JSON list of N, CA and C in Angstrom, two decimals:
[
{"chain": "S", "resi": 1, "resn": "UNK", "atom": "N", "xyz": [0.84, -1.19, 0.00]},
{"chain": "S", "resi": 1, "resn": "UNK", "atom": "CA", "xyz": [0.00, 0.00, 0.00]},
{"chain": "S", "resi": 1, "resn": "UNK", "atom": "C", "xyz": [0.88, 1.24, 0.00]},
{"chain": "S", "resi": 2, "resn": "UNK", "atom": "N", "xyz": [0.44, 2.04, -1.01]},
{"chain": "S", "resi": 2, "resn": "UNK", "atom": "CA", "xyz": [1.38, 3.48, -1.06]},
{"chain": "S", "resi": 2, "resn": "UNK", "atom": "C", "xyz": [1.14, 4.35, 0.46]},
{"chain": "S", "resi": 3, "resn": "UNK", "atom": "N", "xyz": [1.73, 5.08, 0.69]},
{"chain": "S", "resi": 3, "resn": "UNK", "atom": "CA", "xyz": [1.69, 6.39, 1.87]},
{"chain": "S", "resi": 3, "resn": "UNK", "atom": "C", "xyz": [0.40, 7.00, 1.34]},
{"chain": "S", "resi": 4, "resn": "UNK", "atom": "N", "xyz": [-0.34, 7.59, 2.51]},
{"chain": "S", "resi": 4, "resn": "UNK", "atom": "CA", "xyz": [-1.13, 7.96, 2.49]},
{"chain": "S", "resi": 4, "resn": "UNK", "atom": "C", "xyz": [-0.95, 9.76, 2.83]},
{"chain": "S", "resi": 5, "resn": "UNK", "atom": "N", "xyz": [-2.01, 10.17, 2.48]},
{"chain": "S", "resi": 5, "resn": "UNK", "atom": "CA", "xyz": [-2.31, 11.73, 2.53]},
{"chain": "S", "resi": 5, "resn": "UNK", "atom": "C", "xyz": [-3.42, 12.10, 3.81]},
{"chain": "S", "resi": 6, "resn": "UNK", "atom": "N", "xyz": [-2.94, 12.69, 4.71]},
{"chain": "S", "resi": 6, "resn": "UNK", "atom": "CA", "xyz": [-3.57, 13.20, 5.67]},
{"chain": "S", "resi": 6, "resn": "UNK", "atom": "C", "xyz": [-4.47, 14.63, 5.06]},
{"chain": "S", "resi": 7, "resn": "UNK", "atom": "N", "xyz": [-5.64, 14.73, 4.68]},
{"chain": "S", "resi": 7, "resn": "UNK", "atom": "CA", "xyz": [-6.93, 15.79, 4.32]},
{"chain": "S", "resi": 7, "resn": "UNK", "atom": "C", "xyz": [-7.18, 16.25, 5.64]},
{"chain": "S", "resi": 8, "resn": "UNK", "atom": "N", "xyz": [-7.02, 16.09, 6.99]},
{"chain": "S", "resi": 8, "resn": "UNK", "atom": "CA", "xyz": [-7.52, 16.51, 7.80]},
{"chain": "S", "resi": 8, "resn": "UNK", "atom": "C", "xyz": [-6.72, 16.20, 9.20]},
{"chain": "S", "resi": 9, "resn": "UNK", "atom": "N", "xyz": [-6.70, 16.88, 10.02]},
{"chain": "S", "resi": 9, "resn": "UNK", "atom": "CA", "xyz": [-6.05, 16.34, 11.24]},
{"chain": "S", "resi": 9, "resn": "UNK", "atom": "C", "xyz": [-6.75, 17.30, 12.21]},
{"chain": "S", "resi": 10, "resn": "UNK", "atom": "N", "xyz": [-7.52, 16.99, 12.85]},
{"chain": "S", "resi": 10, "resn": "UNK", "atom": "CA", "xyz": [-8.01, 17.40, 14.51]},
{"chain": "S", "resi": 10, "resn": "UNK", "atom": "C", "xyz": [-7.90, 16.84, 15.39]},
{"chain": "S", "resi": 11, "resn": "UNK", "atom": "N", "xyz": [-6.15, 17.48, 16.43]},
{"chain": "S", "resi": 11, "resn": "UNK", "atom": "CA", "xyz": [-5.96, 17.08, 17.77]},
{"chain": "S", "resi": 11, "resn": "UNK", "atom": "C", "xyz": [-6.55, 17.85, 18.86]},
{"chain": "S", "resi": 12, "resn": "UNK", "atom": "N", "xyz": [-6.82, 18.98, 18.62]},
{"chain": "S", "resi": 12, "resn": "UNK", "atom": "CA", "xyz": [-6.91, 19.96, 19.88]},
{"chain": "S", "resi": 12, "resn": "UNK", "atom": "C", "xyz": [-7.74, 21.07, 19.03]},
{"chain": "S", "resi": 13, "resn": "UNK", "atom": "N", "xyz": [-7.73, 22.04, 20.04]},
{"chain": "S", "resi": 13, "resn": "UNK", "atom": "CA", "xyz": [-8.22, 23.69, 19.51]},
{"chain": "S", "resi": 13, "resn": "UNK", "atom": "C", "xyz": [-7.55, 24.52, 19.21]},
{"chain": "S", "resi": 14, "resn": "UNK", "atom": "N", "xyz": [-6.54, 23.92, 18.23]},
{"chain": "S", "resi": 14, "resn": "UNK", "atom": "CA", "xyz": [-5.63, 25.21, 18.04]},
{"chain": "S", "resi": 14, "resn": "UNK", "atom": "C", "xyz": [-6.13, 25.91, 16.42]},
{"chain": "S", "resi": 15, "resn": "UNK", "atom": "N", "xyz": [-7.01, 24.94, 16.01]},
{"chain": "S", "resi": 15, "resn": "UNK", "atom": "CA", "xyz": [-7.26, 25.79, 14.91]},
{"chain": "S", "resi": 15, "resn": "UNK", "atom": "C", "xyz": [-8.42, 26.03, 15.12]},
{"chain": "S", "resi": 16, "resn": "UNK", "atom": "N", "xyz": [-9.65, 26.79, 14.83]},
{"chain": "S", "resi": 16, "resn": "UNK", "atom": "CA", "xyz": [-10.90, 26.88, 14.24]},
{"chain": "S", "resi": 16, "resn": "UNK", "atom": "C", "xyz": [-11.03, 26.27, 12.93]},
{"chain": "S", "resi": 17, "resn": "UNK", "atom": "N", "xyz": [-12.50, 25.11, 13.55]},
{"chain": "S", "resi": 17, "resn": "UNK", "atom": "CA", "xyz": [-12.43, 24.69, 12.07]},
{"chain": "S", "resi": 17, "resn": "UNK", "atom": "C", "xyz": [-14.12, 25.13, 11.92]},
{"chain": "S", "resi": 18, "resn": "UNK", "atom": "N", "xyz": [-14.59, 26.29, 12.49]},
{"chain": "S", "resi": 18, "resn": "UNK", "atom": "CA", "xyz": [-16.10, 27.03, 11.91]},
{"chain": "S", "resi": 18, "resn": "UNK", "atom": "C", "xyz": [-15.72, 28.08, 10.67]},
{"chain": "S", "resi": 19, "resn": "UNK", "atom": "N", "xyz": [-15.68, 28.27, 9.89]},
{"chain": "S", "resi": 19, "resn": "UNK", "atom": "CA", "xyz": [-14.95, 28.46, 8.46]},
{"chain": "S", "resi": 19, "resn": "UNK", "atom": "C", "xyz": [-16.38, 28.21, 7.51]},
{"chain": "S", "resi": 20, "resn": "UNK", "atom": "N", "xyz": [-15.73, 29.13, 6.65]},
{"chain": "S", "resi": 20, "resn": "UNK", "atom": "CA", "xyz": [-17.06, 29.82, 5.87]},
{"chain": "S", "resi": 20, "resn": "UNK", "atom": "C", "xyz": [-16.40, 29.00, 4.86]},
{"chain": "S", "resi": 21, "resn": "UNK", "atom": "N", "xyz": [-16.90, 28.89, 3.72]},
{"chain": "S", "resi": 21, "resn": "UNK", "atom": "CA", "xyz": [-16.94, 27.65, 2.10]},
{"chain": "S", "resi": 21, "resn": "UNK", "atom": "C", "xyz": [-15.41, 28.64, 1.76]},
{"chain": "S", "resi": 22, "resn": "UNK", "atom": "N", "xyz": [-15.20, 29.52, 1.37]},
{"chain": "S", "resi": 22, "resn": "UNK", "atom": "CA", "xyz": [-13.61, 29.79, 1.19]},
{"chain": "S", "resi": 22, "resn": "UNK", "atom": "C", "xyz": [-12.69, 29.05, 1.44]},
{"chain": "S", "resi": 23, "resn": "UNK", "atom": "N", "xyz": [-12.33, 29.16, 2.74]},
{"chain": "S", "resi": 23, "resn": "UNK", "atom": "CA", "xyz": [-11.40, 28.53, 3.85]},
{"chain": "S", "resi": 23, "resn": "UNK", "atom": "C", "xyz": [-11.47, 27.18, 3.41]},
{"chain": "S", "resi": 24, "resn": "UNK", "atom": "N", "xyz": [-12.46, 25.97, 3.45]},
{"chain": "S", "resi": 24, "resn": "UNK", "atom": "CA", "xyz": [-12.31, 24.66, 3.25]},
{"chain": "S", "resi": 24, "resn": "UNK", "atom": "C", "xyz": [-11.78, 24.68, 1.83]},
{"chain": "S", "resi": 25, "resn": "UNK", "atom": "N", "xyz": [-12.27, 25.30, 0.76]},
{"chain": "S", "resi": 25, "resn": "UNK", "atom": "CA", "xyz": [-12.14, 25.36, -0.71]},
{"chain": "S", "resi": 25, "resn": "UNK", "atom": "C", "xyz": [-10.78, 25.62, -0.68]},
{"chain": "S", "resi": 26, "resn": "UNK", "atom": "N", "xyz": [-10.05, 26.37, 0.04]},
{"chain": "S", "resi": 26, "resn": "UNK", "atom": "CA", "xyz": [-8.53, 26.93, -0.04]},
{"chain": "S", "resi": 26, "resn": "UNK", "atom": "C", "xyz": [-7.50, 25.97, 0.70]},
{"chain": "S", "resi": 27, "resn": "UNK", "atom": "N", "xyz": [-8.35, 25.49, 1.90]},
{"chain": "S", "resi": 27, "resn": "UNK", "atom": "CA", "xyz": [-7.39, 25.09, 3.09]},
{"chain": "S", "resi": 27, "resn": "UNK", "atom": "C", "xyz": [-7.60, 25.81, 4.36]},
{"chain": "S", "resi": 28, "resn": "UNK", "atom": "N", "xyz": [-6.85, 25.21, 5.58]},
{"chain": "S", "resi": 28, "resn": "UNK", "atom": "CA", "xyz": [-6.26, 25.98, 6.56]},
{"chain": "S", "resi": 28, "resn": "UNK", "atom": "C", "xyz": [-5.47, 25.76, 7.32]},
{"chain": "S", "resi": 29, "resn": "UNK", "atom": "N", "xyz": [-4.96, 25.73, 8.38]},
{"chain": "S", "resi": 29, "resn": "UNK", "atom": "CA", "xyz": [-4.17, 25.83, 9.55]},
{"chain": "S", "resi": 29, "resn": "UNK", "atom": "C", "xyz": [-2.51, 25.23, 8.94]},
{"chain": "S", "resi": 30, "resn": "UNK", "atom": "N", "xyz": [-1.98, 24.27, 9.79]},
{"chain": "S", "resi": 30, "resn": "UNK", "atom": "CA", "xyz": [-0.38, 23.92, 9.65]},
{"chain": "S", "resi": 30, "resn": "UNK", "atom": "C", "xyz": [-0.73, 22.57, 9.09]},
{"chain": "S", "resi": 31, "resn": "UNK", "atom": "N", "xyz": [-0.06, 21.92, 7.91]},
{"chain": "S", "resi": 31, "resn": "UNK", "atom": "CA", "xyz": [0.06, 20.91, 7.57]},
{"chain": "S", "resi": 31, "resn": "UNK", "atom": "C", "xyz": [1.11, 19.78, 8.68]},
{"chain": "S", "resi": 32, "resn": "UNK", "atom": "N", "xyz": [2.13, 20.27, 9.45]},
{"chain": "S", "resi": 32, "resn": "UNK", "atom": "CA", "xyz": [2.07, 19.31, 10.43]},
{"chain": "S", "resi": 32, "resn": "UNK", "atom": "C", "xyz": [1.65, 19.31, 11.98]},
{"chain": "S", "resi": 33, "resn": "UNK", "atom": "N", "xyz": [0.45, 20.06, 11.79]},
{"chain": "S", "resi": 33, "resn": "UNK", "atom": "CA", "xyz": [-0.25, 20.24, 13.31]},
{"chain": "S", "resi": 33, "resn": "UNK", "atom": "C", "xyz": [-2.19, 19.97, 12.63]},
{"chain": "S", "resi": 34, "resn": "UNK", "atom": "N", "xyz": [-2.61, 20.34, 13.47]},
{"chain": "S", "resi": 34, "resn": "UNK", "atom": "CA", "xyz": [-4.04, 20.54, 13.12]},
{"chain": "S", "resi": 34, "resn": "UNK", "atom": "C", "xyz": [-4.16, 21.78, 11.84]},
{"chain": "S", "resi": 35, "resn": "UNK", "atom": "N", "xyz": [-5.08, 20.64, 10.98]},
{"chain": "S", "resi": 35, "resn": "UNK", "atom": "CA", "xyz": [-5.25, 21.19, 9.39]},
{"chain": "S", "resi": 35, "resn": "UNK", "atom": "C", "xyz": [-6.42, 20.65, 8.29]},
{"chain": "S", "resi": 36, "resn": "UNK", "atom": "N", "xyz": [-6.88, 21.29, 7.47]},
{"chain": "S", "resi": 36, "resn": "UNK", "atom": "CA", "xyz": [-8.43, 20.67, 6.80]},
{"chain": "S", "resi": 36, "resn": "UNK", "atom": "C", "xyz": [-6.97, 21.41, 5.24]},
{"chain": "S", "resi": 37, "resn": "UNK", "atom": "N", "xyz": [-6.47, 19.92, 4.47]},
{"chain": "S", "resi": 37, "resn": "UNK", "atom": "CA", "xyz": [-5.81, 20.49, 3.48]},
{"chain": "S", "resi": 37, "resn": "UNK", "atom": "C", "xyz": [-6.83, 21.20, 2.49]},
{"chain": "S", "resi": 38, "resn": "UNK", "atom": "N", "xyz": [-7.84, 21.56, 2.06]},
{"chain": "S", "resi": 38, "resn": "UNK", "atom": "CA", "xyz": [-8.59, 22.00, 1.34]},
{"chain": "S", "resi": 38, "resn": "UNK", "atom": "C", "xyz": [-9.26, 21.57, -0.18]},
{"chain": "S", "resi": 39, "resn": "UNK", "atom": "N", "xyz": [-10.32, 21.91, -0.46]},
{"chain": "S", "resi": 39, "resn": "UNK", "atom": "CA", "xyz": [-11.19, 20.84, -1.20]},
{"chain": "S", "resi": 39, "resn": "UNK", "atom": "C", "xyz": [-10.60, 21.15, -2.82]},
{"chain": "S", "resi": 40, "resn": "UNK", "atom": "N", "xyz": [-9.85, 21.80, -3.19]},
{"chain": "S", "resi": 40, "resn": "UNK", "atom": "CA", "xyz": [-9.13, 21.98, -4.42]},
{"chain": "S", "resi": 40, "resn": "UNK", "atom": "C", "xyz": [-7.85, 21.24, -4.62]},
{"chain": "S", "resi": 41, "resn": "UNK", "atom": "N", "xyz": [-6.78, 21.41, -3.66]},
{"chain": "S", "resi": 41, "resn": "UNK", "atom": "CA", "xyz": [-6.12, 20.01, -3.13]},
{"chain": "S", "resi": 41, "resn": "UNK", "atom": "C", "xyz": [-6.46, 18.56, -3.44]},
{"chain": "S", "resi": 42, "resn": "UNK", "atom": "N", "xyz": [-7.51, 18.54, -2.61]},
{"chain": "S", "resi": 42, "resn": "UNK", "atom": "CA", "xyz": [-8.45, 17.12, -2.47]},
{"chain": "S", "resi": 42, "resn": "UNK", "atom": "C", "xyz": [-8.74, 16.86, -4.18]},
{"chain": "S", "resi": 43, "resn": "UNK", "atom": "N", "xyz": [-9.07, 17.98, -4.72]},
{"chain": "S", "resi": 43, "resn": "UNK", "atom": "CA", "xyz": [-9.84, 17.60, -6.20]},
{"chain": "S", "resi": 43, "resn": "UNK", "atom": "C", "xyz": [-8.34, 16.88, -6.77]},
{"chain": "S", "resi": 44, "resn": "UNK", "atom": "N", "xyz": [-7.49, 17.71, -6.64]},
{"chain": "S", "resi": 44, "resn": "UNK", "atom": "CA", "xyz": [-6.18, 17.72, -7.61]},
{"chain": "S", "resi": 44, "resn": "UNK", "atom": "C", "xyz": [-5.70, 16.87, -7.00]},
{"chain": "S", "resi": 45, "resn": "UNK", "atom": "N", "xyz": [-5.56, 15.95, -5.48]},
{"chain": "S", "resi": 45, "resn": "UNK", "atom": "CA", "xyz": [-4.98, 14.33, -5.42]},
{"chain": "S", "resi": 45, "resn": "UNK", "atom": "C", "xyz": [-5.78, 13.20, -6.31]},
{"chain": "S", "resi": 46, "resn": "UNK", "atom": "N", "xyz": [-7.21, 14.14, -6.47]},
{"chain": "S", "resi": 46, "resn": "UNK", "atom": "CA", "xyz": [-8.08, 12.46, -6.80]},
{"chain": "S", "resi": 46, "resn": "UNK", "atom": "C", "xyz": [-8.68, 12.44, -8.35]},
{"chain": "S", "resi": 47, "resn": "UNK", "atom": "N", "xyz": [-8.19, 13.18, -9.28]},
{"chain": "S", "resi": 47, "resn": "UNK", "atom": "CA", "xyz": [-8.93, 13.77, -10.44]},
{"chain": "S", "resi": 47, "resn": "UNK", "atom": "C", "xyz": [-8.33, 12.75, -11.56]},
{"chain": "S", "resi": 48, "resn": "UNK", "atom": "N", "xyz": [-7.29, 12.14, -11.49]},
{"chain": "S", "resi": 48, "resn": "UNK", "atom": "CA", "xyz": [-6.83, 10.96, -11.88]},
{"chain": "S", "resi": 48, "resn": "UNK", "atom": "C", "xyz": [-7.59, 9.89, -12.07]},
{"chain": "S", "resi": 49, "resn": "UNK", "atom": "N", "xyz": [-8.13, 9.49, -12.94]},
{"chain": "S", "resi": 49, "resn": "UNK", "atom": "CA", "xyz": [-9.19, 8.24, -12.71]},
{"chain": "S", "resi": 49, "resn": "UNK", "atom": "C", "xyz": [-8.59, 6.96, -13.01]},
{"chain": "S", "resi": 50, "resn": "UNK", "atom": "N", "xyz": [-7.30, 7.19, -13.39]},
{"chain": "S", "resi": 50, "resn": "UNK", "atom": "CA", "xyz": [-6.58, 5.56, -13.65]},
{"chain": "S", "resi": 50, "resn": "UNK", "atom": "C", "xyz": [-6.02, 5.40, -12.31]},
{"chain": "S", "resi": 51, "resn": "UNK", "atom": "N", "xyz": [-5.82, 5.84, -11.40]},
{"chain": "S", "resi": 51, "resn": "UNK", "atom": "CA", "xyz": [-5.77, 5.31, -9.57]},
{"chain": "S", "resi": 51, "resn": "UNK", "atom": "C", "xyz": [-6.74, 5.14, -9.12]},
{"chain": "S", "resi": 52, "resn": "UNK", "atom": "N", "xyz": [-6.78, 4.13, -8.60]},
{"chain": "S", "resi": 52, "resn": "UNK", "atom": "CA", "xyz": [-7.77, 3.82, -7.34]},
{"chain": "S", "resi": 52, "resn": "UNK", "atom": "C", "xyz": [-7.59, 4.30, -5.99]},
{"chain": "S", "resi": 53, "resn": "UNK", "atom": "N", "xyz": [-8.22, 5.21, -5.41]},
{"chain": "S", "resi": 53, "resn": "UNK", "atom": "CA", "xyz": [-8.48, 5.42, -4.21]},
{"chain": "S", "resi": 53, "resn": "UNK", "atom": "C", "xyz": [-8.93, 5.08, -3.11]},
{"chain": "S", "resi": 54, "resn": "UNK", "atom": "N", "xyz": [-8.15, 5.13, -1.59]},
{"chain": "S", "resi": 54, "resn": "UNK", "atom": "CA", "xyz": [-9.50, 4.45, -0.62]},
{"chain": "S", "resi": 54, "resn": "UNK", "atom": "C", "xyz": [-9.47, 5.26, 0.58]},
{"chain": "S", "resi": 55, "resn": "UNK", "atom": "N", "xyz": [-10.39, 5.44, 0.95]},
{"chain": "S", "resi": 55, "resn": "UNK", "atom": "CA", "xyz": [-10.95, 6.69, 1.83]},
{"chain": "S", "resi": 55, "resn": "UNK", "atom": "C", "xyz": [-10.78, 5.77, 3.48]},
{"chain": "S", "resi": 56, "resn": "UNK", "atom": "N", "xyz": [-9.35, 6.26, 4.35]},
{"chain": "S", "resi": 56, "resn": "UNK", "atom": "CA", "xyz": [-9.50, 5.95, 5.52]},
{"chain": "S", "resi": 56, "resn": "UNK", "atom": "C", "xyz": [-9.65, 6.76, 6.43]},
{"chain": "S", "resi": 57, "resn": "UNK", "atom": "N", "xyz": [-10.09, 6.11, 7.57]},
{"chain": "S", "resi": 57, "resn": "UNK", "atom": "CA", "xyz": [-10.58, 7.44, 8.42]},
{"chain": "S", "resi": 57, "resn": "UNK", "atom": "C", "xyz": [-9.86, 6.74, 10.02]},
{"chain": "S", "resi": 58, "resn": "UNK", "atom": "N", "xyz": [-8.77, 7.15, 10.78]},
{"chain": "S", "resi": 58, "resn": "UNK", "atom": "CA", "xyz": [-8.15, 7.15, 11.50]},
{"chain": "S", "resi": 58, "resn": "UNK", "atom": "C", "xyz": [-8.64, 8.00, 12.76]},
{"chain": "S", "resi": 59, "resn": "UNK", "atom": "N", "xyz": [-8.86, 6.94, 13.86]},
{"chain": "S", "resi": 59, "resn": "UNK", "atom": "CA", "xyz": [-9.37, 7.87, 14.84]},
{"chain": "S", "resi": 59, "resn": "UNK", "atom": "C", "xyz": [-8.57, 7.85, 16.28]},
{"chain": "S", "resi": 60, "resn": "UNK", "atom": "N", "xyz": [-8.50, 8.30, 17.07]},
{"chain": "S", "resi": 60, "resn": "UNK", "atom": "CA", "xyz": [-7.94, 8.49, 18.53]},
{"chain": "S", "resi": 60, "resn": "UNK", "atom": "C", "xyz": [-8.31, 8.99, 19.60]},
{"chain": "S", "resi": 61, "resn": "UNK", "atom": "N", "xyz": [-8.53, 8.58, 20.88]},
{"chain": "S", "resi": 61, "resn": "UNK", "atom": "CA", "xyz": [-9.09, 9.13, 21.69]},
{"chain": "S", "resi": 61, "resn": "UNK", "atom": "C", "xyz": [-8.13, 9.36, 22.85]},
{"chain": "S", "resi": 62, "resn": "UNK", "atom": "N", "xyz": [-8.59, 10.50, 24.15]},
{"chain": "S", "resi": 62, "resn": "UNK", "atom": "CA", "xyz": [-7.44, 11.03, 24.75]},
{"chain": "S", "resi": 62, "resn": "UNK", "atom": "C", "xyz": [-6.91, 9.58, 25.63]},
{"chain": "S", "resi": 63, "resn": "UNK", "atom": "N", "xyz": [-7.73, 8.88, 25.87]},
{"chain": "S", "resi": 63, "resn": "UNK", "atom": "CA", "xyz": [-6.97, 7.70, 26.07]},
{"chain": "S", "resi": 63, "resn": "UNK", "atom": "C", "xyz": [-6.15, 6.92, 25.71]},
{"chain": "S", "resi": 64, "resn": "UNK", "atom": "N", "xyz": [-5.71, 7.35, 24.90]},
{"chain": "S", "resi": 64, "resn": "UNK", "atom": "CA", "xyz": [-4.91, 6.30, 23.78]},
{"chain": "S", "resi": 64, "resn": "UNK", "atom": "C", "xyz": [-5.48, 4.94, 23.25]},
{"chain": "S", "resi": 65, "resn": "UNK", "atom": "N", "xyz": [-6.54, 5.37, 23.24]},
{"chain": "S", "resi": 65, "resn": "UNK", "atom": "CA", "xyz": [-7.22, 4.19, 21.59]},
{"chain": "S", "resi": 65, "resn": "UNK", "atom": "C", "xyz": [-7.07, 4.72, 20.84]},
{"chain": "S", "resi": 66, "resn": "UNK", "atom": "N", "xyz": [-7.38, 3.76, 19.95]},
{"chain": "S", "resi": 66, "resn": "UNK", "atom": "CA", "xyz": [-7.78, 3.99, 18.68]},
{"chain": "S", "resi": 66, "resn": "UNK", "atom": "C", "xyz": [-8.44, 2.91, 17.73]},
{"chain": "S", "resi": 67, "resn": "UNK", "atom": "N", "xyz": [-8.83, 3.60, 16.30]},
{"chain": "S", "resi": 67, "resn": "UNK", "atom": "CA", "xyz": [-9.43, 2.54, 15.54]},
{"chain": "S", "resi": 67, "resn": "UNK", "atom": "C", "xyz": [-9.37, 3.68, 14.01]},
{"chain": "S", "resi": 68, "resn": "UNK", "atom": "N", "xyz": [-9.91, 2.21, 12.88]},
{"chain": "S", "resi": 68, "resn": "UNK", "atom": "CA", "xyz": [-10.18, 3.24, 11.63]},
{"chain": "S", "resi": 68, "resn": "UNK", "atom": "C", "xyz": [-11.06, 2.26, 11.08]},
{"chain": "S", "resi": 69, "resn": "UNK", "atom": "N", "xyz": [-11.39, 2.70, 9.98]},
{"chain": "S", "resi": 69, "resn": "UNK", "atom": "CA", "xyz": [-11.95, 2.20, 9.03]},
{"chain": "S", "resi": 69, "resn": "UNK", "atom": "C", "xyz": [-11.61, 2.70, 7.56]},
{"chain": "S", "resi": 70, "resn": "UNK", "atom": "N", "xyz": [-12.15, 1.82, 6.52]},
{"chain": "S", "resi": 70, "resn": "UNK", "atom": "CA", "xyz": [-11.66, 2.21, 5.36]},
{"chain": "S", "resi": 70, "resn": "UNK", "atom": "C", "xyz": [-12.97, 1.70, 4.77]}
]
């Protein structure tokens, strides 16, 4: 399996993620802290139709679980 692309990361409150359609369309915060990479990004990783894609979703809690799904 290739490396994957983190679209999103929410650890804490360091960013606001209440954001008007701009902001998601553009992006925001730090790509290695809390960050929503933005939905133009997103278009331009997946606009390729000879790759197959798979949508995982990685989760964590302050306990130290975790789980995902794909």
């Amino acid at each position: 399996m290739e490396a994957g692309r983190v679209v999103q990361r929410r650890s804490g409150a360091s960013v606001a993620f209440n954001r008007n359609w701009a902001a998601y369309k553009n992006g925001f915060g730090d790509l290695m802290q809390d960050h929503w990479l933005g939905l133009r990004k997103v278009f331009s990783l997946t606009k390729n139709k000879t790759r197959k894609w798979i949508l995982r979703v990685d989760l964590w809690d302050h306990e130290g679980g975790n789980a995902f799904a794909e």
